Amino acid sequence: MADQIMQSILNGLVSGSIYGLMAIGFTLVFGIMHVINLAHGELYMLGAFSTFIMVGVYQLNFFVAIAAAMLIVGCLGFLIERFIFRPLRNTPMLNTLLASIGLSIFISNLVLKIAGTGMRSIPSPFSEKNFEIFGAVISTHRLMVLLLTGLLVGLLFWIIKFTKFGRSLRATSQDQDASALMGVNINLTYGIVFAISAGMAAMAGGLIGSLYVVDPTMGLGPGLKAFIIVILGGMGSIVGAIAGAFIMGYAETFTSLFWSASYQDLVGYIILILVLLLKPNGLFGGVKR
């Protein structure tokens, strides 16, 4: 039993890392731009498809393909902000919410029309070698997912905390008009934020797509899960998104161990309801709108 618990701790760590990658991008857009982007899951799906095409069809190196997918989907995110969300800026939040729902439906149906319904898999570049840690086993692939996610999240924190662009982000999230008066280019800042968010979703899609399968509907579940995690942690809080991601990852893993995998999503919703009853703004407060 001790080995199973240790294995669950390791599995929860990997799941929480992936959820965190999705949720940070989601909460970054809300925290800075005050936009709830429900098409975030479809950007994750596009990242998986982009990686699949570059690795499976054009035989590119896996890591080059992941970086290229982040760049491609990040540029798409920049254009989405420019042509869909910027015209709706300073309008009621419901407008941007409906626009993101429409965008989500459009992207998934477009990919479904072009690629069809079949499932695909991204060829894994990693060996079948496993590592044993205190009785638990983790594959090379999952270990690499953990390391890459940690590196990206660490880099994002460094950018936000210690760079001029990070100071612009923090200032813009607090007061858009005052930041503009101080010389911050609001349009460019918002575009880059959306591009970073889309790029992070694309990286998550490429990493998960190489672990499981790639199909046009794969973004729905992770997109909804990222939304729930962001509410759990507190809308707009990056720390809250990370905490919520690991709470959700471990809740699902230990539900599977002690109860049944069929109920792992139910437990996540129960935790969300309990937290919101005690802390309506989520664990770390978040942005009040």
mmCIF file of C-alpha atoms in Angstrom, residues 1-17 19 133-138 142 146 245-261 264:
data_model
loop_
_atom_site.group_PDB
_atom_site.id
_atom_site.type_symbol
_atom_site.label_atom_id
_atom_site.label_comp_id
_atom_site.label_asym_id
_atom_site.label_seq_id
_atom_site.Cartn_x
_atom_site.Cartn_y
_atom_site.Cartn_z
ATOM 1 C CA MET A 1 0.000 0.000 0.000
ATOM 2 C CA ALA A 2 2.879 2.356 0.771
ATOM 3 C CA ASP A 3 4.180 1.894 -2.774
ATOM 4 C CA GLN A 4 0.719 2.700 -4.196
ATOM 5 C CA ILE A 5 0.493 5.877 -2.119
ATOM 6 C CA MET A 6 3.971 6.938 -3.252
ATOM 7 C CA GLN A 7 2.969 6.200 -6.852
ATOM 8 C CA SER A 8 -0.156 8.335 -6.414
ATOM 9 C CA ILE A 9 1.922 11.200 -5.002
ATOM 10 C CA LEU A 10 4.128 11.062 -8.099
ATOM 11 C CA ASN A 11 1.154 10.781 -10.477
ATOM 12 C CA GLY A 12 -0.559 13.709 -8.753
ATOM 13 C CA LEU A 13 2.594 15.785 -9.188
ATOM 14 C CA VAL A 14 2.611 15.142 -12.959
ATOM 15 C CA SER A 15 -1.152 15.780 -13.311
ATOM 16 C CA GLY A 16 -0.925 18.956 -11.222
ATOM 17 C CA SER A 17 1.946 20.239 -13.374
ATOM 18 C CA TYR A 19 -3.149 21.330 -15.091
ATOM 19 C CA ILE A 133 11.725 6.803 -6.683
ATOM 20 C CA PHE A 134 10.995 5.388 -3.188
ATOM 21 C CA GLY A 135 9.108 2.467 -4.694
ATOM 22 C CA ALA A 136 7.175 4.570 -7.221
ATOM 23 C CA VAL A 137 7.866 4.384 -10.952
ATOM 24 C CA ILE A 138 7.928 7.279 -13.414
ATOM 25 C CA ARG A 142 6.480 11.862 -17.710
ATOM 26 C CA LEU A 146 7.485 17.499 -15.201
ATOM 27 C CA ALA A 245 -3.924 22.631 -10.163
ATOM 28 C CA PHE A 246 -2.110 20.507 -7.584
ATOM 29 C CA ILE A 247 -5.210 20.230 -5.376
ATOM 30 C CA MET A 248 -7.168 18.981 -8.392
ATOM 31 C CA GLY A 249 -4.364 16.677 -9.538
ATOM 32 C CA TYR A 250 -3.995 15.036 -6.127
ATOM 33 C CA ALA A 251 -7.774 14.889 -5.530
ATOM 34 C CA GLU A 252 -8.222 12.947 -8.775
ATOM 35 C CA THR A 253 -5.252 10.659 -8.171
ATOM 36 C CA PHE A 254 -6.213 9.690 -4.623
ATOM 37 C CA THR A 255 -9.880 9.300 -5.589
ATOM 38 C CA SER A 256 -8.768 6.744 -8.159
ATOM 39 C CA LEU A 257 -6.632 4.986 -5.552
ATOM 40 C CA PHE A 258 -9.090 4.836 -2.653
ATOM 41 C CA TRP A 259 -12.428 4.947 -4.482
ATOM 42 C CA SER A 260 -12.832 4.747 -8.253
ATOM 43 C CA ALA A 261 -11.516 6.579 -11.307
ATOM 44 C CA GLN A 264 -12.455 11.617 -9.862
#
